[in-house]
PDB file of C-alpha atoms in Angstrom:
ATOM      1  CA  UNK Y   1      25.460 -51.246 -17.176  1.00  0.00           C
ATOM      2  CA  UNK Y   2      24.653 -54.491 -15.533  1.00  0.00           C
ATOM      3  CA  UNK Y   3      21.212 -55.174 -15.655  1.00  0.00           C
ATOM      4  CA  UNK Y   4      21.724 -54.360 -19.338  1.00  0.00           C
ATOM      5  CA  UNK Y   5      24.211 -57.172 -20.375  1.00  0.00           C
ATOM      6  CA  UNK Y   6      22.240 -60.267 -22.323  1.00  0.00           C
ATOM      7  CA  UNK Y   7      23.043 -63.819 -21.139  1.00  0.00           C
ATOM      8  CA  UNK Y   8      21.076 -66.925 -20.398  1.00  0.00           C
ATOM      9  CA  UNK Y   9      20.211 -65.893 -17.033  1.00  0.00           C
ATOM     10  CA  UNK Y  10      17.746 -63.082 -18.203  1.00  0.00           C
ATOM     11  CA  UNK Y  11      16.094 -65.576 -21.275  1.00  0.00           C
ATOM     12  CA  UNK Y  12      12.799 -67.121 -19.198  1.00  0.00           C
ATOM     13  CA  UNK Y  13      10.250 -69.051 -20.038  1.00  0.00           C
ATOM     14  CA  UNK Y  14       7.424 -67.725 -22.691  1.00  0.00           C
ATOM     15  CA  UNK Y  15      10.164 -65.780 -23.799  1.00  0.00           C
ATOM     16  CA  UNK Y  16       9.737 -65.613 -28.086  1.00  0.00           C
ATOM     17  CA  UNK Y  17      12.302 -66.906 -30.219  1.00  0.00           C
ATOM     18  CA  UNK Y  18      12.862 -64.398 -33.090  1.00  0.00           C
ATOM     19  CA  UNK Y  19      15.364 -66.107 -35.996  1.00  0.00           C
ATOM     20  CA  UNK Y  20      17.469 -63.840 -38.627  1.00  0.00           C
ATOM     21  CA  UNK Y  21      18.628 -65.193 -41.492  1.00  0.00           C
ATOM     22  CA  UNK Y  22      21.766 -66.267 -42.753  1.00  0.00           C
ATOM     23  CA  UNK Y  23      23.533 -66.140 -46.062  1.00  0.00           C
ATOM     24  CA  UNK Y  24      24.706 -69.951 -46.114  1.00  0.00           C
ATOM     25  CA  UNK Y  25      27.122 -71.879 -43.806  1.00  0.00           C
ATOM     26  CA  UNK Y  26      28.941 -68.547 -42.646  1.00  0.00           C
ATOM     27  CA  UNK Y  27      32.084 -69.980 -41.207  1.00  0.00           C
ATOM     28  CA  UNK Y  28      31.002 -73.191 -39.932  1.00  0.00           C
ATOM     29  CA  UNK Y  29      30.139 -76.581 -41.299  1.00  0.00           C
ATOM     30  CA  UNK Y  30      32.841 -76.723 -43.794  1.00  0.00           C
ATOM     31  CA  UNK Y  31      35.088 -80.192 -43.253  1.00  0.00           C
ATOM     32  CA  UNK Y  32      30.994 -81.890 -43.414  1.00  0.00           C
ATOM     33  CA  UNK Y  33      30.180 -79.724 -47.101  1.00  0.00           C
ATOM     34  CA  UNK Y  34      34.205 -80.710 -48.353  1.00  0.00           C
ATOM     35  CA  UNK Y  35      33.395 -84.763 -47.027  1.00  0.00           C
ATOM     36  CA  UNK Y  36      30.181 -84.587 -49.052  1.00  0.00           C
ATOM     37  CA  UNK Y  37      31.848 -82.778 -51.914  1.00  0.00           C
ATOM     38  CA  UNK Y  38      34.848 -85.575 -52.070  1.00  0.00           C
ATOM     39  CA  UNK Y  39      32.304 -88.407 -51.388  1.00  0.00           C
ATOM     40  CA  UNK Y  40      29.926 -87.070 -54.323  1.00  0.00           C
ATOM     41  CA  UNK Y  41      33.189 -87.084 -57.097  1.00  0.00           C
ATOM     42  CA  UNK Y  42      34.539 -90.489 -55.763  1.00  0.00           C
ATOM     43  CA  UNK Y  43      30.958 -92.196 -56.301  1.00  0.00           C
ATOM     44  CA  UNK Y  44      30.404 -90.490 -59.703  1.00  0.00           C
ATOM     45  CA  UNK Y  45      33.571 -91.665 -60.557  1.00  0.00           C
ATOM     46  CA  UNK Y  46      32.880 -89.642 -63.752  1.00  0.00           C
ATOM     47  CA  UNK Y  47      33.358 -86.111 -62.140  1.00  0.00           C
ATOM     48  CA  UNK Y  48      36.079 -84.777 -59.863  1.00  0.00           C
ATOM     49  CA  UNK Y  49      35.872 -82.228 -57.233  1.00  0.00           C
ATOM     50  CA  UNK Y  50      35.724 -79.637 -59.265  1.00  0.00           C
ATOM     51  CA  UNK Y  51      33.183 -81.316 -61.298  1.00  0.00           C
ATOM     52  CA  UNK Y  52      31.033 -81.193 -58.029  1.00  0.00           C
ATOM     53  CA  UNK Y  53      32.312 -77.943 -57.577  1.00  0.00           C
ATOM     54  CA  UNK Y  54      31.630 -75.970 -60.825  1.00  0.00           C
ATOM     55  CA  UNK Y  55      28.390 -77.667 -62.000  1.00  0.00           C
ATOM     56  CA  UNK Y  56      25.735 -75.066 -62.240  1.00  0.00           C
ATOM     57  CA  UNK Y  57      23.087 -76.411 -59.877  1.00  0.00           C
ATOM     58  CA  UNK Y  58      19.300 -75.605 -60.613  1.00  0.00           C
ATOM     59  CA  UNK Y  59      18.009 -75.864 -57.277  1.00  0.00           C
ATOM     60  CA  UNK Y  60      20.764 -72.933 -56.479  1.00  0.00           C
ATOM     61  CA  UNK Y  61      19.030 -71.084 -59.398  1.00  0.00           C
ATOM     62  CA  UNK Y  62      21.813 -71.856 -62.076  1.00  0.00           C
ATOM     63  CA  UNK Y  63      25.002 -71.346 -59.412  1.00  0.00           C
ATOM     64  CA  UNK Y  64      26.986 -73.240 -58.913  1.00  0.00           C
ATOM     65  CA  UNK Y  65      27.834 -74.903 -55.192  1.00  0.00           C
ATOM     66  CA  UNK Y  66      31.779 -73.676 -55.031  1.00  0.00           C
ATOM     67  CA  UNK Y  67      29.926 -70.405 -55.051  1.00  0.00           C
ATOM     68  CA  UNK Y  68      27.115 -71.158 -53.116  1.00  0.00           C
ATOM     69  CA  UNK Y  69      30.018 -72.369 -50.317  1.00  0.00           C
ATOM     70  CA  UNK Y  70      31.471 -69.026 -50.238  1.00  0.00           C
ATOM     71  CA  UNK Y  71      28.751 -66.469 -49.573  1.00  0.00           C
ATOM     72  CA  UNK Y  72      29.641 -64.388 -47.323  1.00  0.00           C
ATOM     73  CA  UNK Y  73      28.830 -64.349 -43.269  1.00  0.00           C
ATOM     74  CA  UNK Y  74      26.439 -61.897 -42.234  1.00  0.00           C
ATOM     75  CA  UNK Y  75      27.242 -59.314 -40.197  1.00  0.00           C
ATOM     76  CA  UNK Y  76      24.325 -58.808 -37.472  1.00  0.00           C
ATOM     77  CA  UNK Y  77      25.081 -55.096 -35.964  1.00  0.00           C
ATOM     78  CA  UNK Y  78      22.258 -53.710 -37.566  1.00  0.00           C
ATOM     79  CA  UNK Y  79      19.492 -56.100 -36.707  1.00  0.00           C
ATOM     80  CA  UNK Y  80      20.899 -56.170 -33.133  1.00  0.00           C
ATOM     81  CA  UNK Y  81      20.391 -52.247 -33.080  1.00  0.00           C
ATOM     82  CA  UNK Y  82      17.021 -52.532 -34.535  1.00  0.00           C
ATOM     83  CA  UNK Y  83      15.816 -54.944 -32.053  1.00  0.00           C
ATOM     84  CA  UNK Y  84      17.269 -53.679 -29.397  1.00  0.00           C
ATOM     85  CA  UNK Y  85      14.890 -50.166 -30.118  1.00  0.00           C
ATOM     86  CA  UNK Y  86      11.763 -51.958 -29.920  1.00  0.00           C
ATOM     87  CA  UNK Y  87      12.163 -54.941 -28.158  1.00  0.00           C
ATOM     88  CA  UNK Y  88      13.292 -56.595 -24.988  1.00  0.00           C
ATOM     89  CA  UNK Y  89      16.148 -58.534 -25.418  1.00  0.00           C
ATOM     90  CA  UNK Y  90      16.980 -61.354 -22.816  1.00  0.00           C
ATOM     91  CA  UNK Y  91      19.632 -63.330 -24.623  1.00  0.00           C
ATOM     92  CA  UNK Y  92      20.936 -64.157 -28.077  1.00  0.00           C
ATOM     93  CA  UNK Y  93      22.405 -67.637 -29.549  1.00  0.00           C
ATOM     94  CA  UNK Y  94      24.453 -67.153 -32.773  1.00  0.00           C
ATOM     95  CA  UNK Y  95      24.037 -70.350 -34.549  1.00  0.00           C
ATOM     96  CA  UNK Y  96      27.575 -71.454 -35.493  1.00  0.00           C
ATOM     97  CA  UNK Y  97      29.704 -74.461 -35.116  1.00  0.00           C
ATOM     98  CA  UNK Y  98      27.248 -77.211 -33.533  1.00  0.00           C
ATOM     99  CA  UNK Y  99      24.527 -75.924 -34.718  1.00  0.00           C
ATOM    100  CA  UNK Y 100      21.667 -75.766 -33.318  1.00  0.00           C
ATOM    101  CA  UNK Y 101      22.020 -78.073 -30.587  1.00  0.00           C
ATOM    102  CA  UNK Y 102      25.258 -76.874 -29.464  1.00  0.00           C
ATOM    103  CA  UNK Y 103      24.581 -73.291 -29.574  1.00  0.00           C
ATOM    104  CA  UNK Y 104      20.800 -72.160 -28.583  1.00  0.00           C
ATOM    105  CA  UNK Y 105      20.639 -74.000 -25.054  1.00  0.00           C
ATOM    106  CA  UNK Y 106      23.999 -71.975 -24.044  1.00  0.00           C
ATOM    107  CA  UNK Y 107      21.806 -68.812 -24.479  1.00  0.00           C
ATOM    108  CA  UNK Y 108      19.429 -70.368 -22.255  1.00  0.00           C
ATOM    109  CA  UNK Y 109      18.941 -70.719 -18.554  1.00  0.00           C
ATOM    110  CA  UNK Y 110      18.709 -74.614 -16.967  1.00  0.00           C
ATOM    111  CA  UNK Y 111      15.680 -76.103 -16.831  1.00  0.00           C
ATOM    112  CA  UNK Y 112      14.638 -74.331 -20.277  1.00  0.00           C
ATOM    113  CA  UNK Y 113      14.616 -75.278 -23.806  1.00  0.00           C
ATOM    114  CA  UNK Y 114      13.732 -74.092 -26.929  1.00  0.00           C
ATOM    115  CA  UNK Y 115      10.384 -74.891 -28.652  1.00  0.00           C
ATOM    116  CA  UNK Y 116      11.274 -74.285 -32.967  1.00  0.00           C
ATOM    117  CA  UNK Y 117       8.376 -74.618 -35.149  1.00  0.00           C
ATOM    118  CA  UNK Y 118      10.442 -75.710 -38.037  1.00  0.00           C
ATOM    119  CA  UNK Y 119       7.629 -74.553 -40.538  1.00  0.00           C
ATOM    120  CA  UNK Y 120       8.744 -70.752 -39.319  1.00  0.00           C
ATOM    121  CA  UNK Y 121      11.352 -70.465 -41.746  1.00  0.00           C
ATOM    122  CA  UNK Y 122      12.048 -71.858 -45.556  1.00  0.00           C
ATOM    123  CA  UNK Y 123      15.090 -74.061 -45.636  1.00  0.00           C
ATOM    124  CA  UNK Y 124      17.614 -72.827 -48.139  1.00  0.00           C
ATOM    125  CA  UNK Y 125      18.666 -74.424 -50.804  1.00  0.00           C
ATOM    126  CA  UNK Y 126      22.422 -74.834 -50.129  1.00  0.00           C
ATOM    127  CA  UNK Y 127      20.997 -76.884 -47.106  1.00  0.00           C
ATOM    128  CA  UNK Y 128      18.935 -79.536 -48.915  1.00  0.00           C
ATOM    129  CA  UNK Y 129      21.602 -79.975 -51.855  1.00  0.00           C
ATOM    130  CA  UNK Y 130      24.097 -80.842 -49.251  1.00  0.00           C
ATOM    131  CA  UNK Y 131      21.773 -83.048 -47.970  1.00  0.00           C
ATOM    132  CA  UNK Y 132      20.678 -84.954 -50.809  1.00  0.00           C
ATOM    133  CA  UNK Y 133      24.353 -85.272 -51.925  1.00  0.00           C
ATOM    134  CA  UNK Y 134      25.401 -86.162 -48.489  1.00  0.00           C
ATOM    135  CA  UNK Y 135      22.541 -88.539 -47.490  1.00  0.00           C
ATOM    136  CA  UNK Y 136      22.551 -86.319 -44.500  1.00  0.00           C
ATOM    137  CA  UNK Y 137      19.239 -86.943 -41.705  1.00  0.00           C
ATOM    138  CA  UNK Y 138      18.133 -84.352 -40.644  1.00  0.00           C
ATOM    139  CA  UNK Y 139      19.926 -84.071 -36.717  1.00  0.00           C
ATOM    140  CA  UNK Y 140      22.729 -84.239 -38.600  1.00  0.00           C
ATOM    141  CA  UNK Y 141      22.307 -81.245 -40.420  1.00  0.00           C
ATOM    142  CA  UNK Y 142      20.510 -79.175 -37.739  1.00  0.00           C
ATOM    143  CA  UNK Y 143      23.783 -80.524 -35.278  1.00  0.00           C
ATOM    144  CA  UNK Y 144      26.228 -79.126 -37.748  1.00  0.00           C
ATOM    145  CA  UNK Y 145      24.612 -75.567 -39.810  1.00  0.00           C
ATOM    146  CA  UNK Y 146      22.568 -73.312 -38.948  1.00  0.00           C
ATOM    147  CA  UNK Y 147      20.557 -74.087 -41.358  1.00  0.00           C
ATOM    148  CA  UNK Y 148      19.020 -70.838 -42.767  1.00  0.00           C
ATOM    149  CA  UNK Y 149      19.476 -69.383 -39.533  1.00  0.00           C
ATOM    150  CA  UNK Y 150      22.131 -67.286 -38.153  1.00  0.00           C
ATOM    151  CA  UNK Y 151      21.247 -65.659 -35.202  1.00  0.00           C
ATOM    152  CA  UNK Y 152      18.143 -66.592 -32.567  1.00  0.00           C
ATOM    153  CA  UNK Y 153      17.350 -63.394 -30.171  1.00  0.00           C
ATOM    154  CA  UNK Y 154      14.982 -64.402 -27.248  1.00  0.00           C
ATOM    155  CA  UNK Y 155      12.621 -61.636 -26.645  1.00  0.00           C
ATOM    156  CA  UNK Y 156      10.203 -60.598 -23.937  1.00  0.00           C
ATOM    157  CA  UNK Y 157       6.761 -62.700 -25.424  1.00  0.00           C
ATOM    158  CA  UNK Y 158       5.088 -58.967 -25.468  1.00  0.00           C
ATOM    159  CA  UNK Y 159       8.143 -57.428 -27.981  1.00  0.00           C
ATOM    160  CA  UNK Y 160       7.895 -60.534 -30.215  1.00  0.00           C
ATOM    161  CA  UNK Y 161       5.575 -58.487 -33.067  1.00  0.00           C
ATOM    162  CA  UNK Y 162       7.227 -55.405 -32.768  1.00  0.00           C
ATOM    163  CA  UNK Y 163      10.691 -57.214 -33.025  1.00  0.00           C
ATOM    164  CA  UNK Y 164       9.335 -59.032 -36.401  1.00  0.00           C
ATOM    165  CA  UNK Y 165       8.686 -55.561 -37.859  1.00  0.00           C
ATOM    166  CA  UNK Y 166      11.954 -54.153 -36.212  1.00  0.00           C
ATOM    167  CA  UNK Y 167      14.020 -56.635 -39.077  1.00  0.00           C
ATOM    168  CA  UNK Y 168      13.160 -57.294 -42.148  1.00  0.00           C
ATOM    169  CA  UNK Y 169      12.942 -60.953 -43.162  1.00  0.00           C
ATOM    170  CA  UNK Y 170      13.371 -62.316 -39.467  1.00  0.00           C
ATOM    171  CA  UNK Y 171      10.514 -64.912 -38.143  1.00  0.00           C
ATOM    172  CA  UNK Y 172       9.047 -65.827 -34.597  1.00  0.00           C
ATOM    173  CA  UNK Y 173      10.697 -68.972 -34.375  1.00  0.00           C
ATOM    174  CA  UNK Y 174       8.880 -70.626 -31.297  1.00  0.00           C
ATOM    175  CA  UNK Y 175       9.011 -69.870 -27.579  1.00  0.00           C
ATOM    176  CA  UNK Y 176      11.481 -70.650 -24.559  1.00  0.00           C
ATOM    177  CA  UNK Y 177       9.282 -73.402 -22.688  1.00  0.00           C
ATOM    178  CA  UNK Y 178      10.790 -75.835 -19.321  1.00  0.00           C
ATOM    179  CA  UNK Y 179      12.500 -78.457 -20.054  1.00  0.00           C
ATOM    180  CA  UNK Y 180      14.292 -81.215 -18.113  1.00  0.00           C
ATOM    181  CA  UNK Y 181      15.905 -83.645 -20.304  1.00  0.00           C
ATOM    182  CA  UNK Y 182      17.523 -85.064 -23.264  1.00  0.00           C
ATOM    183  CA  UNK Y 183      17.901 -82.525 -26.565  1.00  0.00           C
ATOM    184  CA  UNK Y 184      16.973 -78.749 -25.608  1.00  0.00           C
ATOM    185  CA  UNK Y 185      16.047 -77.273 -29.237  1.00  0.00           C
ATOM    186  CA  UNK Y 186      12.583 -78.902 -29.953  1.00  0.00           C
ATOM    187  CA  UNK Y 187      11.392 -79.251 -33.842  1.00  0.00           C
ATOM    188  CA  UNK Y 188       7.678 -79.479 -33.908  1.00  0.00           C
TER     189      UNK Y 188
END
């Protein structure tokens, strides 16, 4: 059914931003955590990759990062089925390769960004190790992962509550709002 199928022409502004959570990098951001990996055992001259690796980390609660790196992707099926019972869904942006930047504005018509209040969400830890280890800013990171978040669904304003209670652990993330140059995903 046509008027049914989700795409950046039906996201508008006021629309809510409702994030789901992801379970690490998924499948994207790799070569960057490998490069920081390599670059941490070269300067601590000391430790080799696996070193790096294998160390239990206590900011990932006594894993170690090799694990941390290999969490598994999320499947979203059943959060997209929730939503879609109790709210109005005008587009969705999984938050993959590019991150942030190079995935949300796709979901969104021109003349539109995306307004992220960045204290929505708690930043993983596999994010800020990576980081620190990396000497990463923070574009960078938000320009390569998805950084805690997997999958942005924009949502009629009215459906954002009922959407929030529709799946577990997701957060109102901010709001479509106009938009007419430079970067289209907004921190504030």
């Amino acid at each position: 059914d046509r008027k049914n199928i989700l795409g950046p022409e039906r996201a508008r502004e006021g629309d809510a931003l409702i994030g789901i959570p992801s379970t690490g990098l998924h499948t994207n951001g790799y070569s960057l955590a490998r490069e920081i990996c390599a670059r941490r055992a070269m300067h601590e001259r000391s430790a080799s990759l696996l070193d790096v690796l294998l160390a239990p980390r206590e900011e990932l609660g006594g894993a170690t990062l090799g694990v941390s790196l290999l969490a598994i992707h999320r499947p979203y099926l059943e959060e997209f089925r929730a939503l879609r019972e109790v709210a109005e869904i005008h587009a969705i942006a999984h938050i993959t390769g590019g991150g942030w930047e190079g995935n949300l504005p796709r979901a969104l018509p021109p003349g539109t960004g995306a307004w992220i209040d960045r204290s929505s969400w708690g930043l993983p830890a596999i994010f800020s190790l990576l980081a620190r280890l990396g000497d990463l800013d923070e574009i960078e990171q938000f320009d390569t992962w998805n950084m805690g978040i997997g999958l942005v669904v924009a949502v009629a304003a009215d459906s954002c509550d009922a959407a929030i209670r529709a799946v577990p652990g997701s957060v109102a993330l901010g709001t479509v709002v106009p938009h007419s140059s430079g970067r289209r995903v907004i921190f504030g």
